[in-house]
Coordinates of C-alpha atoms and ligand atoms in Angstrom, one line a residue:
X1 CA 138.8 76.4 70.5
X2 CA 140.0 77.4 73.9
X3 CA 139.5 75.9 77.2
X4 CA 139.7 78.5 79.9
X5 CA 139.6 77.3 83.5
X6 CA 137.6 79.3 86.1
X7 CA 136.6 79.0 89.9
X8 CA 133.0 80.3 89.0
X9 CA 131.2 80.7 86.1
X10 CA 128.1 82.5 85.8
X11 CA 125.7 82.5 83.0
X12 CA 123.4 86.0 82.7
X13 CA 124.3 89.6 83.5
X14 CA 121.0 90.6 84.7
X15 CA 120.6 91.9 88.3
X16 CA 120.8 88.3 89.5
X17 CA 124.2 87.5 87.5
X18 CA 125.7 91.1 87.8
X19 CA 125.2 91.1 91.5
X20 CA 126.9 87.3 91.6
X21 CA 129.9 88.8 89.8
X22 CA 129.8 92.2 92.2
X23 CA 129.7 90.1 95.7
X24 CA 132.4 87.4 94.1
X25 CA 135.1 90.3 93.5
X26 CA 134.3 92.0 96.5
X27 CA 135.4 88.9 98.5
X28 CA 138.6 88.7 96.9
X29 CA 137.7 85.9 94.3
X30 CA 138.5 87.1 91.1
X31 CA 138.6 83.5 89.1
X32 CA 135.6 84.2 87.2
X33 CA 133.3 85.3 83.9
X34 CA 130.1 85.9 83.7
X35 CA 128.7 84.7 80.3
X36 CA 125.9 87.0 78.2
X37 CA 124.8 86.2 74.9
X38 CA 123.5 89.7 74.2
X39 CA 126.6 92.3 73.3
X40 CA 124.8 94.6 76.0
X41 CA 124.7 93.5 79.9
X42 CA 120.8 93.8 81.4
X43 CA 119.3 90.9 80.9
X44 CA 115.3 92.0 81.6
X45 CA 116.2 95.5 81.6
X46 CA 117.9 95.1 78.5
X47 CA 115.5 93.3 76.6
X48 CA 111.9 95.2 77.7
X49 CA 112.5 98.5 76.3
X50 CA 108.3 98.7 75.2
X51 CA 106.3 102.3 75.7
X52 CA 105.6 103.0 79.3
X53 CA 108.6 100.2 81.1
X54 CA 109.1 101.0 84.3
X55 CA 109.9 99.1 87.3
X56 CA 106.5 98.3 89.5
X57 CA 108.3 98.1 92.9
X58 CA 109.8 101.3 93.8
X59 CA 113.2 102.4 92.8
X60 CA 114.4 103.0 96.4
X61 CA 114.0 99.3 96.9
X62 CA 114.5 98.3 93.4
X63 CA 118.4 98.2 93.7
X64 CA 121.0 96.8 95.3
X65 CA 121.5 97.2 99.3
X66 CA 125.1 98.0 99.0
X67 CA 124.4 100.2 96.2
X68 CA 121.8 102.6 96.6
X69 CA 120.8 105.7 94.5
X70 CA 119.8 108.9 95.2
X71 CA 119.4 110.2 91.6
X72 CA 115.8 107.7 90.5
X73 CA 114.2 110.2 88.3
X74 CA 110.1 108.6 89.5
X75 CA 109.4 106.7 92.4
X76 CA 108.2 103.7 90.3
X77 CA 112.1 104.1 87.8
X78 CA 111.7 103.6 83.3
X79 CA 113.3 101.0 82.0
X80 CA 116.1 102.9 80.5
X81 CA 117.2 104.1 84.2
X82 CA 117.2 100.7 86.2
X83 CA 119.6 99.6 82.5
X84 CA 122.0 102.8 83.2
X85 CA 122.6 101.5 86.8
X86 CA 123.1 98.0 85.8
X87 CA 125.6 99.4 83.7
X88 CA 126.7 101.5 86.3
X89 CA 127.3 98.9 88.8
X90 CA 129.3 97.0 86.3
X91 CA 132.1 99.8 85.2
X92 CA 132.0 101.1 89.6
X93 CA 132.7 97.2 91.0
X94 CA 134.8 96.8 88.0
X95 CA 133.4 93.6 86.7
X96 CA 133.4 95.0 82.7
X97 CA 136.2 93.0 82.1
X98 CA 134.8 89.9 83.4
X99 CA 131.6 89.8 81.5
X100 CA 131.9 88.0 77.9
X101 CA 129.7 88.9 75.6
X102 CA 128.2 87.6 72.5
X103 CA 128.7 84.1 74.4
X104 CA 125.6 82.1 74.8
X105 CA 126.4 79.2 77.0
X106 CA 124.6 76.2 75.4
X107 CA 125.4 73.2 77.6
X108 CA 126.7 73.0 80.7
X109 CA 128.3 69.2 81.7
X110 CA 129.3 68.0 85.2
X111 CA 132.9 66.3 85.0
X112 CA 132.5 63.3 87.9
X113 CA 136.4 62.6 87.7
X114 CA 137.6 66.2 88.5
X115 CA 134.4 67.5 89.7
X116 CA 133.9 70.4 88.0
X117 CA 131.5 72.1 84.5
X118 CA 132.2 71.8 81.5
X119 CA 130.4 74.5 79.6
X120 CA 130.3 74.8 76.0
X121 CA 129.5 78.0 73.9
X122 CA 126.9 78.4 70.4
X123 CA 130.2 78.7 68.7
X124 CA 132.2 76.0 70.0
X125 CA 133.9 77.4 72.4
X126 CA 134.6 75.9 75.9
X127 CA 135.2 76.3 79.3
X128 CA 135.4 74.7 82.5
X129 CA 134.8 75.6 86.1
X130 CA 134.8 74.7 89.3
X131 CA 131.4 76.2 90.4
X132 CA 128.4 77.2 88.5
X133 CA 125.9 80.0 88.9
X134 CA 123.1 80.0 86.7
X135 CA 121.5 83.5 86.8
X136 CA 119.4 83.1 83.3
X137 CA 115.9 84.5 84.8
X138 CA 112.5 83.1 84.0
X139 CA 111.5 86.0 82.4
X140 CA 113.2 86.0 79.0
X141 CA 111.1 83.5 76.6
X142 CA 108.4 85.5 75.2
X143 CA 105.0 83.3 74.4
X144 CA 103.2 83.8 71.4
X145 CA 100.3 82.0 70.8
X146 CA 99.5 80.3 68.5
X147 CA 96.2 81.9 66.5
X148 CA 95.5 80.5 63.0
X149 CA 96.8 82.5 60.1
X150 CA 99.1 84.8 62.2
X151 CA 101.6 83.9 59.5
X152 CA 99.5 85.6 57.0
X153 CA 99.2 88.9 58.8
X154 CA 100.6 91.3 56.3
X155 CA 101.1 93.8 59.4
X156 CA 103.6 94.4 61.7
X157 CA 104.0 92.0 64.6
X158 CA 105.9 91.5 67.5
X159 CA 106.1 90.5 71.7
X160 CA 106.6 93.3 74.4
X161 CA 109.6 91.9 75.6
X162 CA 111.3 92.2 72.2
X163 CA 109.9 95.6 71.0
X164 CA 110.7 97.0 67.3
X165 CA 111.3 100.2 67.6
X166 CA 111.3 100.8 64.0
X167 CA 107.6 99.9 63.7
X168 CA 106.2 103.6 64.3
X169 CA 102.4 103.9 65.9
X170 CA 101.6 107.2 65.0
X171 CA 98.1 106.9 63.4
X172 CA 98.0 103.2 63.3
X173 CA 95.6 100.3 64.2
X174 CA 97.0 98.4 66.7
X175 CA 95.6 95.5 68.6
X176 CA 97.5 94.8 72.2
X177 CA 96.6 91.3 72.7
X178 CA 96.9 90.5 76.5
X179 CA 96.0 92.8 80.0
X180 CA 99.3 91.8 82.4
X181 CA 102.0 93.8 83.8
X182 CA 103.1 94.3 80.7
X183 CA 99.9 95.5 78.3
X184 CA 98.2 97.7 81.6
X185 CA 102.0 100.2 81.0
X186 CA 102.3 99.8 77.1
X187 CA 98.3 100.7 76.9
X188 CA 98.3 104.2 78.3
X189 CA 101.7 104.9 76.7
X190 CA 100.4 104.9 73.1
X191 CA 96.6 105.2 73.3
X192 CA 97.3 108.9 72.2
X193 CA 99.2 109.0 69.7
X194 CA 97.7 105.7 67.9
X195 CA 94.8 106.5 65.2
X196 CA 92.8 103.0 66.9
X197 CA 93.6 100.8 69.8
X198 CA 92.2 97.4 70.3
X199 CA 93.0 95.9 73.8
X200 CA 92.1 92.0 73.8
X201 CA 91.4 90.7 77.2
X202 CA 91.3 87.6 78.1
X203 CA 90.8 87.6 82.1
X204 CA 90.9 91.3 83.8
X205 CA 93.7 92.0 86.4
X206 CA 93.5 93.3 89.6
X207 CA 94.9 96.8 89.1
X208 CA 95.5 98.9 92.5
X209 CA 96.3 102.9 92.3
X210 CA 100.2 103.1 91.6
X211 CA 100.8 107.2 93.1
X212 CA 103.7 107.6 90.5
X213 CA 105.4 111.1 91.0
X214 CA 108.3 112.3 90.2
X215 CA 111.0 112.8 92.4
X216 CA 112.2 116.1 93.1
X217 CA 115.4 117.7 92.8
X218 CA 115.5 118.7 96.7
X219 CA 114.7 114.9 97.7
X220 CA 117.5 114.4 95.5
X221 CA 119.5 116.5 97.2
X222 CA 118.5 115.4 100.8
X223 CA 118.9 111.6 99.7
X224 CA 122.7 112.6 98.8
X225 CA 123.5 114.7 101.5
X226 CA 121.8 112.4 104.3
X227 CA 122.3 108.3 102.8
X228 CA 120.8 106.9 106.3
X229 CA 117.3 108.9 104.8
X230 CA 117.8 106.8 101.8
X231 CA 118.6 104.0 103.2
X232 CA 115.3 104.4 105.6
X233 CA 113.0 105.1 102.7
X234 CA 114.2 101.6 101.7
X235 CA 113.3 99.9 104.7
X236 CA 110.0 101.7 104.8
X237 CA 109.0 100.6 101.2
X238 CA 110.7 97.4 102.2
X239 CA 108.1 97.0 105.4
X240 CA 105.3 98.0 103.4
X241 CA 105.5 96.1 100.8
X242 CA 106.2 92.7 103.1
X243 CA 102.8 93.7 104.8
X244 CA 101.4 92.8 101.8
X245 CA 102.4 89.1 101.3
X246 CA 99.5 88.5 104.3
X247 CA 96.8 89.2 101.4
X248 CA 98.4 86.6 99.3
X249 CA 99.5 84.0 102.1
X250 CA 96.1 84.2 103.8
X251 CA 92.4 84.4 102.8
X252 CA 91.7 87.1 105.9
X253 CA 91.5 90.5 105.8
X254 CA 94.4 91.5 104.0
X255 CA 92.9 89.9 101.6
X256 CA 89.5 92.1 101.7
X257 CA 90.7 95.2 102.2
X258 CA 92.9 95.0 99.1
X259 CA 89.9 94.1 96.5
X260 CA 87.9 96.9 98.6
X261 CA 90.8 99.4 97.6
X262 CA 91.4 97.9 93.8
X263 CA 87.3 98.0 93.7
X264 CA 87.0 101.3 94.4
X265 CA 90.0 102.6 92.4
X266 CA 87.8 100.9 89.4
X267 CA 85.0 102.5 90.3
X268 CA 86.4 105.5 90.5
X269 CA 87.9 105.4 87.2
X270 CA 84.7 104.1 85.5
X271 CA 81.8 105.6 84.7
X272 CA 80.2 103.0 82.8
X273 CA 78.6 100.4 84.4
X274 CA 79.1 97.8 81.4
X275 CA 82.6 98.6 80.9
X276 CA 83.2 98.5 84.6
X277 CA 81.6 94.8 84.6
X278 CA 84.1 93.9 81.8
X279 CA 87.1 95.4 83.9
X280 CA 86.0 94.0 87.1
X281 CA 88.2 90.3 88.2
X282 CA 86.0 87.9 89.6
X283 CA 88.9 85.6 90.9
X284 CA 90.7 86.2 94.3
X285 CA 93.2 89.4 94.7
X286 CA 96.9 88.2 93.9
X287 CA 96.3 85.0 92.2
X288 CA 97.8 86.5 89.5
X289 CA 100.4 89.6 89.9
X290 CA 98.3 92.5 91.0
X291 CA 98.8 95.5 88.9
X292 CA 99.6 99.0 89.6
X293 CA 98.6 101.7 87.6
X294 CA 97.2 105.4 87.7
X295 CA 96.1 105.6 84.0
X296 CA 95.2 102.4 82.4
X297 CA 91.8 102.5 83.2
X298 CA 91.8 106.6 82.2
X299 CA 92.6 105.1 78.9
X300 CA 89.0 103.1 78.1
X301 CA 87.6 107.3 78.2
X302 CA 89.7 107.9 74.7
X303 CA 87.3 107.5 71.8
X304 CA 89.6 105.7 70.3
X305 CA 90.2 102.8 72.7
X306 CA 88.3 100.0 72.8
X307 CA 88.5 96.5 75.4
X308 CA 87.5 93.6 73.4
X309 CA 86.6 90.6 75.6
X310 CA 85.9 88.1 73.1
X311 CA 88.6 86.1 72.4
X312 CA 90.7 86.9 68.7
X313 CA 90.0 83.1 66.7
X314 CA 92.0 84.1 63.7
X315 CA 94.2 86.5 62.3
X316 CA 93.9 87.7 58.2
X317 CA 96.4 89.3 56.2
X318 CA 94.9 93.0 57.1
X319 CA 93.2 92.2 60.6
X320 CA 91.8 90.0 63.2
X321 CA 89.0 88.4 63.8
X322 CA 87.4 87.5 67.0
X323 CA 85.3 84.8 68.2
X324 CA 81.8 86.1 67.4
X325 CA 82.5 86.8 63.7
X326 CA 84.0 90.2 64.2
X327 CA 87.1 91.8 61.8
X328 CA 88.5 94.5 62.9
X329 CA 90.7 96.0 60.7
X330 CA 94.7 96.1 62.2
X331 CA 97.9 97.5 61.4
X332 CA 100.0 96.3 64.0
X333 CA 99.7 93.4 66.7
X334 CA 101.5 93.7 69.7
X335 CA 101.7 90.4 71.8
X336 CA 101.9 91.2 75.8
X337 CA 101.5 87.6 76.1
X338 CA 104.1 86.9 79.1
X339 CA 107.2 84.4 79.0
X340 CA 107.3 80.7 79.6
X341 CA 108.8 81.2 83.0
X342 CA 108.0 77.5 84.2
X343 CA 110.3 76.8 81.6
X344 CA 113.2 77.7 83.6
X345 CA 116.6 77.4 82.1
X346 CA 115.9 76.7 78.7
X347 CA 116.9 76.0 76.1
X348 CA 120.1 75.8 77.8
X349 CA 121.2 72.5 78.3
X350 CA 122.3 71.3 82.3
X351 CA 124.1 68.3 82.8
X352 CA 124.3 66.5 86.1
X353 CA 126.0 63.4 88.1
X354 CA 125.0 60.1 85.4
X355 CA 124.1 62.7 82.7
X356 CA 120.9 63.9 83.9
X357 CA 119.8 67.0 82.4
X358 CA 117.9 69.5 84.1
X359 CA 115.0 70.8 82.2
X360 CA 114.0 66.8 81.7
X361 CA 114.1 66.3 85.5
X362 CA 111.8 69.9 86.1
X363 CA 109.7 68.6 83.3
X364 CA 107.7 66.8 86.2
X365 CA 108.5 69.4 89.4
X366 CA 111.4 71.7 89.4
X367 CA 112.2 71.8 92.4
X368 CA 115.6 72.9 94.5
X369 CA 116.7 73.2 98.2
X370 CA 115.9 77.1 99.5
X371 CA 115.4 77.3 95.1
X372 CA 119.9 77.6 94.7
X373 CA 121.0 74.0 95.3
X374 CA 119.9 71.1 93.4
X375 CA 120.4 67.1 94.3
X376 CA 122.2 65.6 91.6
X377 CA 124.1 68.5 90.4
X378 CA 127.3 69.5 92.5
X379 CA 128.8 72.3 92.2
X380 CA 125.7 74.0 90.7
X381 CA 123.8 77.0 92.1
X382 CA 120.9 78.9 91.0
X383 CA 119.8 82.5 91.3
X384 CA 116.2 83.6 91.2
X385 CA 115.6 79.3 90.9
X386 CA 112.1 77.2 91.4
X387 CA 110.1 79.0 94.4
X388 CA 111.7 82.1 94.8
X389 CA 109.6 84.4 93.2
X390 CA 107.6 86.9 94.6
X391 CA 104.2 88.6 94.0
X392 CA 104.8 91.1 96.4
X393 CA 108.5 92.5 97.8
X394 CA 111.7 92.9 95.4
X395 CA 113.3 89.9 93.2
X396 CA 116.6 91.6 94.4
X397 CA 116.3 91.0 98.2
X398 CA 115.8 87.2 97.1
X399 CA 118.9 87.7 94.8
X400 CA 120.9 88.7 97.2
X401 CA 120.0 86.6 100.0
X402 CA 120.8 83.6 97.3
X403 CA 124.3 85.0 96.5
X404 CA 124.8 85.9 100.3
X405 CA 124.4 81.9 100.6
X406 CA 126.4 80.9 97.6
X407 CA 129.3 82.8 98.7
X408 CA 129.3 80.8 102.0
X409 CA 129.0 77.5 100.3
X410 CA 131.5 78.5 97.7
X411 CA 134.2 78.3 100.6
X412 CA 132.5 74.8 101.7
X413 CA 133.2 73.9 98.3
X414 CA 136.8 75.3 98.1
X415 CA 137.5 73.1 101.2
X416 CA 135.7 70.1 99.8
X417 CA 135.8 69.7 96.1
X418 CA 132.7 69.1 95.8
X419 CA 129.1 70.1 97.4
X420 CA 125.8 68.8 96.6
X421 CA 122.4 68.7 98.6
X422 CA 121.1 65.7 100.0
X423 CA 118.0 64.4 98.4
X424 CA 115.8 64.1 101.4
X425 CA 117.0 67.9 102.4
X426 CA 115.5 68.7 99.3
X427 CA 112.0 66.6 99.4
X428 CA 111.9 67.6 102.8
X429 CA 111.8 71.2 102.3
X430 CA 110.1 71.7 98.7
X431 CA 107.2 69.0 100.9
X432 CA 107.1 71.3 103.6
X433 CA 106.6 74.5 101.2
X434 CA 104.2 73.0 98.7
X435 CA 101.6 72.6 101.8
X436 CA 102.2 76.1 102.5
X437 CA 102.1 77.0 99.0
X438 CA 98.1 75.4 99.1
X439 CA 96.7 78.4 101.1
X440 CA 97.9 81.2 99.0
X441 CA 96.0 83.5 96.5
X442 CA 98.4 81.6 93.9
X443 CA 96.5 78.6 94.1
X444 CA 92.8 79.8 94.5
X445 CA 91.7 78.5 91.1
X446 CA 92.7 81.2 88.1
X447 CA 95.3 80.2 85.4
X448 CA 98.7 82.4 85.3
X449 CA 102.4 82.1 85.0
X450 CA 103.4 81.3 88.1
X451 CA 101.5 77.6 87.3
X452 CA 103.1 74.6 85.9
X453 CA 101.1 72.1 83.3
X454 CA 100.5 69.9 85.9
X455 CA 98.8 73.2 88.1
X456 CA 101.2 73.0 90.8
X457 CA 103.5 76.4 91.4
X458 CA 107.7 76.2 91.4
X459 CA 107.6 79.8 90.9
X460 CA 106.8 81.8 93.9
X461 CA 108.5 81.6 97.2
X462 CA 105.2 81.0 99.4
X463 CA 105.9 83.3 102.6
X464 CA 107.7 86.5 103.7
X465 CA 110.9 87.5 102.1
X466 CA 112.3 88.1 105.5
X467 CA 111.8 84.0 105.9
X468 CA 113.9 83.5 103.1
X469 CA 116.6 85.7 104.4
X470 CA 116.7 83.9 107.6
X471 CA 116.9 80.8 106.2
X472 CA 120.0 81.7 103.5
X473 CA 121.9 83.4 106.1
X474 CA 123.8 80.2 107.2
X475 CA 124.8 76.9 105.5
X476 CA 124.6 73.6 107.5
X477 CA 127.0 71.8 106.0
X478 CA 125.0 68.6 107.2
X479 CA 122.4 69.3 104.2
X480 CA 125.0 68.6 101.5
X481 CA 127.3 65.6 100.6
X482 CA 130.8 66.5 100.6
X483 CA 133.6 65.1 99.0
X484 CA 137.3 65.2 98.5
X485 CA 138.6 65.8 94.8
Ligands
LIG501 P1 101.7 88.0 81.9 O1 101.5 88.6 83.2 O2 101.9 86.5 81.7 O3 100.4 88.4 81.0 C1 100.1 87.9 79.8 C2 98.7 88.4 79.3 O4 98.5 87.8 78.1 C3 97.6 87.9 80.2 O5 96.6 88.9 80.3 C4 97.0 86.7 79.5 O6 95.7 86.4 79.8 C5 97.2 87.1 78.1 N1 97.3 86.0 77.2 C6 98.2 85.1 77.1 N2 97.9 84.2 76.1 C7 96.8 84.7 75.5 C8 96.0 84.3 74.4 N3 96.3 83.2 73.7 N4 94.9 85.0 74.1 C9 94.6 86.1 74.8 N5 95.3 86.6 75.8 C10 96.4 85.9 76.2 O7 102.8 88.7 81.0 P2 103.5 90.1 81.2 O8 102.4 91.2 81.2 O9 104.5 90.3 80.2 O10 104.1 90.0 82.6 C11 104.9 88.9 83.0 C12 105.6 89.2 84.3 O11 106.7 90.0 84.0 C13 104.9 89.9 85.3 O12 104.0 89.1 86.0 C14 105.9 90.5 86.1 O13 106.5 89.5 87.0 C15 107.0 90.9 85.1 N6 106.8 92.3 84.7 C16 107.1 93.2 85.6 C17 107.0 94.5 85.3 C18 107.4 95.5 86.3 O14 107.0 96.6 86.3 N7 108.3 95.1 87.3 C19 106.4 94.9 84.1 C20 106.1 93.9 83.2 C21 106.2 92.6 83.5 P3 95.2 85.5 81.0 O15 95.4 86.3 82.2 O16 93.9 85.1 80.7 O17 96.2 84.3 81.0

């Protein structure tokens, strides 16, 4: 058992833990490890490796800002490309030899008398450090549900996010069972080489046009030879896409002239009026994620694609069946059921001031001050934490705004010992953006992710991204306690 100290340690090497680790060592702090339980750095991008991944914000803006690249192969990157410049981020900014793999980080405990974490590992292992940065992502439990006599299924079976590759498709029955980001990519991606597809639906997304190209070898060239082109494509896409959040803020006419544009891109795609009806969302634009795609809908004209609506009540050993009596006969059932991301950080286990642990206290309302700093556990930061997702702009703009912020109150920390947000900072601001929170698309009255239980949303960061970035630019150190060690 060792007991390695550390100024920082950070748990998660996805974009949100890698780019922690990048920004730490390019301020001359090199006191740190990030901790991965997978033997492969990722996270997301590691783990989603299903038919048809790709990114749905475009690559230009799906990347770092101090790292841009000219060499995206589509505007909208696969899976396998955003993972290869993860990778490559990690070997340029040299943080390899900081990552520790194979190390999953089970409980983390806050040390009152020399104010700092004590983490310990799935094999026994510990550590302790000054600061903590937890960059797990919400993203990484996959649900299943739970149908009676899916245990029976003499199939294979398995969740999008954890795809097994060494299922093959060709010529099988497969039944998708969900219609999110997820299913609309994996959908078009086999429906032609599978002998029968079943897609079960429970509620029909919103699905806008997506314009994927590729991108050619002379942009290529041009975004090499001329990087403040790249960097302006970036701010365009950025713009755009910020635009946006006014459809999902607002009931206006943002709001309209999106469902006119996904409306007619349905129509346009289908001919038949029933099937159309079937396809068509009767709940407001954005309450869930809105969907891009050019070809999910193309995919209902294969003969050998068919959109069940009626919900699957059991599974049997060769099949499922649904809930008006109906078997249909099944090979292989793919679940594109989404993740438990109001879960948070579990099942990792967060130990505050008086042993309070973390996922007990979110239980009721996760909530944390700008969604990095929480009251009741110094030293502690969060990356992509309650209320600072986004159903519009890039989850790496938020990430790096949060690690812009955490650098800064690292140094308050250095100087202090110890840094942790006042409580009535924190009610005061989560008060302030749960009223703002009632008047978005999120809230109009359908059931998704981005809901707790308890229908309230600590997920998504209720206003424009560029909002966020103001208010992470500076800490005041009057919203935190500090104390001497
Ligand atoms: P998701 O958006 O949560 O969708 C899950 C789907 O499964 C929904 O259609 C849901 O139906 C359905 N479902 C869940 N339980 C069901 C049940 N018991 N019976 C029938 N249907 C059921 O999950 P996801 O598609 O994996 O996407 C999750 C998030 O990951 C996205 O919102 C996005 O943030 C991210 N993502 C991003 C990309 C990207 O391109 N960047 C791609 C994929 C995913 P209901 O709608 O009725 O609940």
């Amino acid at each position: 058992m060792s007991n390695q100290r550390l100024r920082v340690a950070i748990i998660g090497s996805g974009f949100a833990g890698l780019g922690m680790a990048i920004r730490l060592k390019q301020s001359g702090q090199h006191s740190f490890t990030v901790f991965e339980a997978a033997d492969k750095l990722g996270g997301t991008w590691r783990d989603n490796t299903y038919p048809g991944c790709a990114c749905d914000v475009p690559s230009h803006l799906y990347s770092y800002s101090f790292e841009l690249n000219s060499d995206w192969s589509r505007n909208f990157a696969p899976w396998h490309e955003i993972e290869a410049y993860l990778k490559h981020c990690a070997t340029k900014y040299e943080i390899d030899a900081h990552i520790k793999y194979g190390t999953r980080i089970t409980a983390a405990r806050f040390d009152e008398t020399t104010n700092s974490w004590r983490l310990t590992s799935a094999t026994g292992e510990r550590f302790t450090a000054q600061a903590l940065v937890l960059g797990t992502g919400p993203l990484n439990k996959p649900v299943i549900p739970d149908i009676p006599g899916l245990a029976t299924f003499a199939g294979k079976q398995f969740h999008s996010g954890a795809w097994d590759h060494t299922v093959g498709l060709q010529d099988r029955r497969v039944a998708v069972i969900g219609t999110g980001a997820s299913a609309i990519q994996i959908v078009p991606a086999i429906a032609a080489s599978v002998r029968q597809l079943y897609l079960l639906q429970r509620t029909p997304p919103w699905v806008m046009p997506r314009f994927e190209r590729a991108i050619s070898r002379v942009e290529k060239r041009l975004y090499r030879a001329l990087p403040p082109l790249r960097r302006l494509i970036r701010t365009l896409i950025y713009w755009r896409l910020e635009a946006l959040a006014g459809a999902l803020l607002r009931d206006g006419r943002l709001r309209r002239l999106a469902e006119g544009l996904a409306r007619r891109h349905l129509q346009r795609s289908i001919k038949d009026p029933q099937l159309r009806r079937a396809l068509a969302p009767n709940y407001r634009i954005g309450c869930k994620r809105i969907l891009l795609s050019d070809d999910y809908y193309a995919s209902f004209a294969r003969p050998n694609v068919e959109l069940v609506t009626t919900a699957v009540t059991e599974v049997r050993p060769q099949g499922i069946v649904t809930a008006d009596g109906r078997e249909r006969g099944v090979d292989t059932l793919i679940f594109a059921t989404g993740f438990a991301a109001t879960d948070f950080i579990t099942p990792l286990k967060v130990y505050g001031r008086g042993g309070q642990e973390l996922s007990a206290l979110w239980r009721s309302q996760a909530e944390a001050y700008l969604g990095i700093t929480i009251a009741g556990f110094p030293n502690l930061f969060m990356l992509v934490g309650p209320n600072t997702g986004l159903g519009h702009n890039s989850i790496i703009f938020m990430i790096e705004a949060q690690v812009h912020y955490i650098l800064e109150a690292l140094q308050t920390l250095y100087a202090s010992g110890r840094l942790e947000v006042k409580p009535e900072v924190q009610r005061n601001y989560n008060r302030k953006l749960q009223q703002r929170m009632h008047r978005t698309a999120w809230m109009s009255g359908c059931n998704s992710w981005y809901l707790s239980a308890d229908g309230k949303n600590y997920t998504l960061y209720p206003g424009y991204t560029v909002g966020y970035w103001s208010a992470t630019r500076k800490l005041n150190p009057s919203d935190y306690s500090l104390a001497r060690s």
